[in-house]
PDB file of C-alpha atoms in Angstrom:
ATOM      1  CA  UNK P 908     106.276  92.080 151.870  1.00  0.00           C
ATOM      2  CA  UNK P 909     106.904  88.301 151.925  1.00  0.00           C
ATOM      3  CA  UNK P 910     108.752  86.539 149.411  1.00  0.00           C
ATOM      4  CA  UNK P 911     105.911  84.514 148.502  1.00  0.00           C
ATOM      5  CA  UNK P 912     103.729  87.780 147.956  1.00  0.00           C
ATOM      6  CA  UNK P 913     106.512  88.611 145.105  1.00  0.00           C
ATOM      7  CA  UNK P 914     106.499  85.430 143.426  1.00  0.00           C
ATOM      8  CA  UNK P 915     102.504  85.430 143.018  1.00  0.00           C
ATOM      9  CA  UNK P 916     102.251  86.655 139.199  1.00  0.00           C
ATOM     10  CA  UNK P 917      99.653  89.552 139.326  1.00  0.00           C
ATOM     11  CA  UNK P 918      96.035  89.019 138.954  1.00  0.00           C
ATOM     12  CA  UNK P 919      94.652  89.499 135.847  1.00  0.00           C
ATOM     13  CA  UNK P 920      92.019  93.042 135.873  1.00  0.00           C
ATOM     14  CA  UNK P 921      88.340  91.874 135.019  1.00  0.00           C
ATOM     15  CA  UNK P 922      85.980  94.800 133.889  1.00  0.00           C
ATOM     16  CA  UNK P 923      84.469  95.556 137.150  1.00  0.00           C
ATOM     17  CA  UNK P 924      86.777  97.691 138.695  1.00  0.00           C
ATOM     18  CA  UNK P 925      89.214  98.247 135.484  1.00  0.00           C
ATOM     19  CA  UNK P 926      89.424 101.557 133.767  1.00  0.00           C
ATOM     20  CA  UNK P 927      88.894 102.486 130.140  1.00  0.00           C
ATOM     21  CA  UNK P 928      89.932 105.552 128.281  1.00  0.00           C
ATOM     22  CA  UNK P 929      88.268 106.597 125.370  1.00  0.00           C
ATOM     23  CA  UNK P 930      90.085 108.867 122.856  1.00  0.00           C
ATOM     24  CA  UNK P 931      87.758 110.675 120.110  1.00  0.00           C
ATOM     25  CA  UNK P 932      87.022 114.454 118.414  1.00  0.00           C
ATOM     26  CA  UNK P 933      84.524 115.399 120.237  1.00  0.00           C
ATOM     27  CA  UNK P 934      81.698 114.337 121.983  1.00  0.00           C
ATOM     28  CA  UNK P 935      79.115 115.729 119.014  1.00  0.00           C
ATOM     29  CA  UNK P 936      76.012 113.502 117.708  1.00  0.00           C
ATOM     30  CA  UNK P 937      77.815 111.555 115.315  1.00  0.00           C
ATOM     31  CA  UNK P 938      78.213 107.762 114.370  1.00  0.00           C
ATOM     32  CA  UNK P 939      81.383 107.497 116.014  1.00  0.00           C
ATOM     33  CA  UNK P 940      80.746 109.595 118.960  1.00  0.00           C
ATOM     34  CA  UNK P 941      77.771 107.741 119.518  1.00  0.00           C
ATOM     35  CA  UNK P 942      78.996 104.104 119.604  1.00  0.00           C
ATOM     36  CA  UNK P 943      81.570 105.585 122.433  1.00  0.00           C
ATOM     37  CA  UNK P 944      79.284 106.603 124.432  1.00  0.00           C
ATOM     38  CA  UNK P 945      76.944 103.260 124.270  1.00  0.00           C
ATOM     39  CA  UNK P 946      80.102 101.636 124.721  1.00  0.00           C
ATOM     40  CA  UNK P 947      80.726 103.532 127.496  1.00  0.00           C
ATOM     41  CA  UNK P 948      77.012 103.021 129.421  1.00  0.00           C
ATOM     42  CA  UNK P 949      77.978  99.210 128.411  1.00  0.00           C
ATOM     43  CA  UNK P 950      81.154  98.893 130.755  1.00  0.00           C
ATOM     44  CA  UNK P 951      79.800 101.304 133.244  1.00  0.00           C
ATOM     45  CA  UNK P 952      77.319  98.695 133.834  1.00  0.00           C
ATOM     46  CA  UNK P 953      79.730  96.106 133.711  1.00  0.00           C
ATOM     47  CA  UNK P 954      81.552  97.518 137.011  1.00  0.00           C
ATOM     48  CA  UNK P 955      83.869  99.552 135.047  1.00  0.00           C
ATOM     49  CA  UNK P 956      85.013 102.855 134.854  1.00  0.00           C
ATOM     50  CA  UNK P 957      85.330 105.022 131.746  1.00  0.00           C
ATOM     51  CA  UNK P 958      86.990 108.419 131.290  1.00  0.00           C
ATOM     52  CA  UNK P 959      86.665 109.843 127.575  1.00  0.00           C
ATOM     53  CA  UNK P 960      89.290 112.420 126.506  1.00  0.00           C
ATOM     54  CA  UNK P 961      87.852 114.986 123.973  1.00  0.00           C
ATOM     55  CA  UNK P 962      86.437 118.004 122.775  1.00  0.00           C
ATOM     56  CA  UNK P 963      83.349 119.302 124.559  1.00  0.00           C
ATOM     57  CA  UNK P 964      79.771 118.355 123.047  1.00  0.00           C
ATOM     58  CA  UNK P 965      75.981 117.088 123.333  1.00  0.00           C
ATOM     59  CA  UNK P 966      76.729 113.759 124.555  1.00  0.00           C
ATOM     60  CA  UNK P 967      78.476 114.757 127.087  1.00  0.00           C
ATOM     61  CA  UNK P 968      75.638 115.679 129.603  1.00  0.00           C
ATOM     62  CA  UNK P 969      74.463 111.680 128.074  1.00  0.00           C
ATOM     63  CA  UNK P 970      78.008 110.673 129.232  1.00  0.00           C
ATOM     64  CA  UNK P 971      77.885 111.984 132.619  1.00  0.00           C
ATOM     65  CA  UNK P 972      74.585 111.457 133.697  1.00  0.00           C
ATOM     66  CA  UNK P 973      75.097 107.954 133.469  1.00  0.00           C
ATOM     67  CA  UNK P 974      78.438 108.090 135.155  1.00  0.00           C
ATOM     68  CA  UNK P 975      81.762 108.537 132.888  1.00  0.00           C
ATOM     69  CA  UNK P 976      83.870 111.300 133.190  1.00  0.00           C
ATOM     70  CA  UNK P 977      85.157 113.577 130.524  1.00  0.00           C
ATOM     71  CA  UNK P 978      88.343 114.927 129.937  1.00  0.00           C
ATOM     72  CA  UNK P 979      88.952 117.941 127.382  1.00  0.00           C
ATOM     73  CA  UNK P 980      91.224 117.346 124.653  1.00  0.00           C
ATOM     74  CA  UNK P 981      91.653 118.841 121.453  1.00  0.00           C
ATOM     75  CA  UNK P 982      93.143 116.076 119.322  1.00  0.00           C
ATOM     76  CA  UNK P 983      92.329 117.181 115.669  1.00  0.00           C
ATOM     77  CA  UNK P 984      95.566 119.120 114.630  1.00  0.00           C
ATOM     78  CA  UNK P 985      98.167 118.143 112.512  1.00  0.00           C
ATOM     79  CA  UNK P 986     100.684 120.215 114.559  1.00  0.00           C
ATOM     80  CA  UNK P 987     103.452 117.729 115.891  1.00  0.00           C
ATOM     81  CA  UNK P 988     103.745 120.133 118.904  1.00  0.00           C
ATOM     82  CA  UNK P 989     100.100 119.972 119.901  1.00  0.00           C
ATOM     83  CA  UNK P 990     100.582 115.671 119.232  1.00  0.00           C
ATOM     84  CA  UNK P 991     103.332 115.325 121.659  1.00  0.00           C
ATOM     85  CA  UNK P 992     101.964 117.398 123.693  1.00  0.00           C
ATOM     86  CA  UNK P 993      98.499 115.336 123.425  1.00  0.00           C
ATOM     87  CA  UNK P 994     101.058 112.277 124.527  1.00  0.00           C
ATOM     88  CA  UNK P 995     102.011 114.178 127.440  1.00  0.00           C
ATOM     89  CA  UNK P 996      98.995 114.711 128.707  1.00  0.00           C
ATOM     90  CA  UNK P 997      97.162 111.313 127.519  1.00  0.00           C
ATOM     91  CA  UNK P 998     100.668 109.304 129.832  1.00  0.00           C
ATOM     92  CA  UNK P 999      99.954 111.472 132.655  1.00  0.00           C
ATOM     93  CA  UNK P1000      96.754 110.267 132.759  1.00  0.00           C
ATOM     94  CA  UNK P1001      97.114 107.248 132.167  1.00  0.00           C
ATOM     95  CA  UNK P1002      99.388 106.973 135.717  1.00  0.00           C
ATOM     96  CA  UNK P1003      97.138 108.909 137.411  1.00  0.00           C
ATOM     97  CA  UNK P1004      94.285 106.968 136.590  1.00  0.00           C
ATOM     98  CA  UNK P1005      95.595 103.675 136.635  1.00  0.00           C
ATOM     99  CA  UNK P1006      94.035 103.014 133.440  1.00  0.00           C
ATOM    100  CA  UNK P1007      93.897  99.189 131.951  1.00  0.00           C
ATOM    101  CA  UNK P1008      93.174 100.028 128.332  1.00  0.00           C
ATOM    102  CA  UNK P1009      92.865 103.273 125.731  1.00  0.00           C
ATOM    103  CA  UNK P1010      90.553 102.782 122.778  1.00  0.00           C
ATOM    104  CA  UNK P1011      90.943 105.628 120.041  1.00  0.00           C
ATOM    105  CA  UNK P1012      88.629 106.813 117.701  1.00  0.00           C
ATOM    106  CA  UNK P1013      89.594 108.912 114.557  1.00  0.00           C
ATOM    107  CA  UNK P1014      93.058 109.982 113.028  1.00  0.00           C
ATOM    108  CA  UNK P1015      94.236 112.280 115.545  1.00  0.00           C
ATOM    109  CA  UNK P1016      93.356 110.295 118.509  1.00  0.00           C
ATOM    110  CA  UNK P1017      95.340 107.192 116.657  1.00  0.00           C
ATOM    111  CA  UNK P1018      98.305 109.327 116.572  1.00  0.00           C
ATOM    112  CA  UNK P1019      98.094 110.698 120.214  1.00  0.00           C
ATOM    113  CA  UNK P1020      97.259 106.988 121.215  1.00  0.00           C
ATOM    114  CA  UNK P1021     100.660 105.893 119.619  1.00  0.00           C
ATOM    115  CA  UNK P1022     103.071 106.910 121.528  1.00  0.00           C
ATOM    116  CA  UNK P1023     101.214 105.193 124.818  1.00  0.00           C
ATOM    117  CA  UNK P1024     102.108 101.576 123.617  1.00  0.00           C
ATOM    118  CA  UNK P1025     106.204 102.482 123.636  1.00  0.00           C
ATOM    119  CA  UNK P1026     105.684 104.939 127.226  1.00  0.00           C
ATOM    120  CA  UNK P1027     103.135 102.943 129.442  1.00  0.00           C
ATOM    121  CA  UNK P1028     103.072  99.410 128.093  1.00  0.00           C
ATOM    122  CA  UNK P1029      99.403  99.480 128.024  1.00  0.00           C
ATOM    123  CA  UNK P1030      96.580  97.865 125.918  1.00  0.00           C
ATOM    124  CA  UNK P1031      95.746 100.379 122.586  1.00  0.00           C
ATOM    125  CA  UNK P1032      92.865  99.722 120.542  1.00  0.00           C
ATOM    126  CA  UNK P1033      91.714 101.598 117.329  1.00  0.00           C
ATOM    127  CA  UNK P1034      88.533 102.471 115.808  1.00  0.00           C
ATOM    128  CA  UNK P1035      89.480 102.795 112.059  1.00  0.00           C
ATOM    129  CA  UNK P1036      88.276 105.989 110.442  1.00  0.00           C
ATOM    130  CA  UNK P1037      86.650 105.256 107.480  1.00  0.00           C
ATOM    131  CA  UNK P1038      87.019 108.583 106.217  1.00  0.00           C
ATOM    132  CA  UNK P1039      90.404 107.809 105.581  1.00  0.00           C
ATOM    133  CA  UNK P1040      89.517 105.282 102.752  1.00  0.00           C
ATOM    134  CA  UNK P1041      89.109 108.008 100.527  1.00  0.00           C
ATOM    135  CA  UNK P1042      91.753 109.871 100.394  1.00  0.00           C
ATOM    136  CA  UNK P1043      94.342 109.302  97.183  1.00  0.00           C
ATOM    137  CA  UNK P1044      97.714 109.333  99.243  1.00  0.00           C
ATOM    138  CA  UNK P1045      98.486 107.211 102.412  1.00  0.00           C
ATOM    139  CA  UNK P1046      98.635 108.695 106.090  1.00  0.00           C
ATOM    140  CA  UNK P1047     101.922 107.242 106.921  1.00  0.00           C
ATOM    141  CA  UNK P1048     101.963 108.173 111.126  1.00  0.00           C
ATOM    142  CA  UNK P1049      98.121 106.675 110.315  1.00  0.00           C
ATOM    143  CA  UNK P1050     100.127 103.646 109.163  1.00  0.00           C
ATOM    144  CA  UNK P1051     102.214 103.556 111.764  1.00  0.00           C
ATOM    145  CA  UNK P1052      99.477 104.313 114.745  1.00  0.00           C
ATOM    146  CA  UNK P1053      97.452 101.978 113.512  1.00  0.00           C
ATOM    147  CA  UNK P1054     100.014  99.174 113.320  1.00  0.00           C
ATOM    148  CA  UNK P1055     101.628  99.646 116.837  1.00  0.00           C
ATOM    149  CA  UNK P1056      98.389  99.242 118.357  1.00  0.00           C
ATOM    150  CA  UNK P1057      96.957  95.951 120.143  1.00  0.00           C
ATOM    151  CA  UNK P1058      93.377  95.632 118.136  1.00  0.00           C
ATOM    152  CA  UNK P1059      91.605  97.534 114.857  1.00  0.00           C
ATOM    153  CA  UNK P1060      87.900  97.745 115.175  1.00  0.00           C
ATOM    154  CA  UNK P1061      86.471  97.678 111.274  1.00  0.00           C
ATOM    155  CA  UNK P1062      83.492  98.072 110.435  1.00  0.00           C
ATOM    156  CA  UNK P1063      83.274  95.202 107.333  1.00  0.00           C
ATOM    157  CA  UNK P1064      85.130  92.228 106.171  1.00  0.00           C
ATOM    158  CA  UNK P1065      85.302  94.995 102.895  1.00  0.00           C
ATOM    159  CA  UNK P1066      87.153  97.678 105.421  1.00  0.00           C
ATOM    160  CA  UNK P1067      89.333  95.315 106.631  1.00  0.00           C
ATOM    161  CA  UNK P1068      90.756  94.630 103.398  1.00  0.00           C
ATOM    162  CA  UNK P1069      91.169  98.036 102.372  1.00  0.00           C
ATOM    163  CA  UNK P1070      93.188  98.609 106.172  1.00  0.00           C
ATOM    164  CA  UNK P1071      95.199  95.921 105.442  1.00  0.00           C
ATOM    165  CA  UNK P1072      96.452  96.923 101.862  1.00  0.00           C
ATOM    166  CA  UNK P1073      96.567 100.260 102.382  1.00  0.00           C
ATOM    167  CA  UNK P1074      98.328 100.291 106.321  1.00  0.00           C
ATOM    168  CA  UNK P1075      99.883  97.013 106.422  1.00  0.00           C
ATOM    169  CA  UNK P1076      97.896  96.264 109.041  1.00  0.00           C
ATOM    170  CA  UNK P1077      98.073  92.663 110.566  1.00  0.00           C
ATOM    171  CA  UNK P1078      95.263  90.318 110.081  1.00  0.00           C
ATOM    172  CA  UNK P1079      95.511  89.328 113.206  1.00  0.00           C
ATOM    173  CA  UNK P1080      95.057  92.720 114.737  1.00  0.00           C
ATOM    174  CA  UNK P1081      91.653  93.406 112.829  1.00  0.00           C
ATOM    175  CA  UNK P1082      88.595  92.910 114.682  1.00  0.00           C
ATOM    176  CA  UNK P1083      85.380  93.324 112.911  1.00  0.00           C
ATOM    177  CA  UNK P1084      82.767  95.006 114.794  1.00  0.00           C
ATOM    178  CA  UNK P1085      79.200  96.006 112.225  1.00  0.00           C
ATOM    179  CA  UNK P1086      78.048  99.297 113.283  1.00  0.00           C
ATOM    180  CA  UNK P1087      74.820  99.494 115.385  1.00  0.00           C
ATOM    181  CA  UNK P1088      71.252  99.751 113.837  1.00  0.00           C
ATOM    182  CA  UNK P1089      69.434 102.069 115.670  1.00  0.00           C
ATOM    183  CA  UNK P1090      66.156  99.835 117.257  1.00  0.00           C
ATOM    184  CA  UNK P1091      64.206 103.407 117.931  1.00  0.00           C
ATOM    185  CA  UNK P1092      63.185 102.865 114.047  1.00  0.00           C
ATOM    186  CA  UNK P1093      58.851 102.610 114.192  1.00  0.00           C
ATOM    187  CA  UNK P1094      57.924 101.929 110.748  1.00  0.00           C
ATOM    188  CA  UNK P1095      54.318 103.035 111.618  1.00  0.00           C
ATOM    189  CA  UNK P1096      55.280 106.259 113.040  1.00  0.00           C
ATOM    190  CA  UNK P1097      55.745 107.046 109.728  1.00  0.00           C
ATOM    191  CA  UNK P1098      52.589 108.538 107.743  1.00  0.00           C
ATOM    192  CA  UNK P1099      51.969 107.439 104.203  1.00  0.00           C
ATOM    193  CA  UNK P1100      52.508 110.975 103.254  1.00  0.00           C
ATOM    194  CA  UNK P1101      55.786 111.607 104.642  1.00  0.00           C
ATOM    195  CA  UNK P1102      57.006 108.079 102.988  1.00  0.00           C
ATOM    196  CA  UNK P1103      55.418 109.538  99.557  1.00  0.00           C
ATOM    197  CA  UNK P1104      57.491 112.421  99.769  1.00  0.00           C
ATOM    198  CA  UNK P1105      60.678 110.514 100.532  1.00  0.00           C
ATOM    199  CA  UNK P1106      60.583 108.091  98.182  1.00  0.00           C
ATOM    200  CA  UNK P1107      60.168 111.200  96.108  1.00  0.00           C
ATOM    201  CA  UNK P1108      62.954 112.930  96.986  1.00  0.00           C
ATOM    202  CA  UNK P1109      65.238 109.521  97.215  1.00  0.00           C
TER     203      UNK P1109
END
């Protein structure tokens, strides 16, 4: 290798060809499970490739067919065992795969996510889990995932107050992101005897 070849800083990884690794629960039909996997179809698009790291689940077939690749993990226990050796398994991957940045969804993935910024140097964002907002005591290693990470995707201006009184989290790092509407919504699809019944019932 010439000299001049080592003193050429490195060139900066664009979304087509980059990969991204999605953290989350599982991939069941819910709100966050959901936006991954649009997110996902998004950057596949884009050029890039996704790999999603979690428990087995309806979307996944959704998540496959249009090109991502899944990877089980069971991320969900409190265990400290089973977290380091989620880290284990999450760095290894991460070398394998050459991946360029880890977004994490939920609690658990947070907290396997940590431990990534401190072994591979890499780019960690989090999804806040607004779940946590009601409970009465502080997660601390919630705290502390959430705080060693790059970005925190909130949902609200509101949420990201709450994250940063209640984590110390950096303004800086917060990144508000409104949930999705869902555009399948056809308002005359609906019969005026089913909306009877719900306004009813509401």
């Amino acid at each position: 290798m010439a000299i001049a070849d080592l003193e050429r800083p490195k060139a900066i990884r664009g979304l087509p060809g980059a990969t991204v690794l999605h953290i989350l629960p599982a991939l069941i039909e819910s709100p966050a499970a959901r936006a991954v996997v649009d997110t996902a179809v998004a950057l596949l698009r884009s050029g890039a490739r996704v790999l999603v790291a979690a428990e087995d689940g309806p979307l996944n077939s959704e998540l496959q067919g249009f090109g991502g690749e899944w990877v089980r993990l069971s991320t969900e226990s409190a265990n400290p065992i089973a977290a380091s050796r989620n880290a284990r398994t999450l760095a290894n991957l991460v070398a394998t795969e050459r991946v360029d940045l880890v977004h994490a969804v939920g609690i658990g993935a947070a907290r396997s996510a940590a431990a990534l910024k401190k072994r591979a140097g890499i780019w960690v964002v989090h999804t806040y889990d607004t779940h946590d907002t009601n409970r009465t005591v502080r997660d601390r290693s919630y705290s502390r995932a959430l705080g060693s990470g790059d970005r925190v995707i909130v949902p609200s201006q509101y949420v990201a107050d709450q994250v940063a009184a209640r984590h110390q989290v950096a303004r800086e790092k917060l990144a508000v992101i409104p949930r999705r509407v869902d555009p399948r919504y056809d308002p005359p699809s609906i019969s005026p005897e089913r909306a009877m019944v719900l306004r009813r019932g509401w």
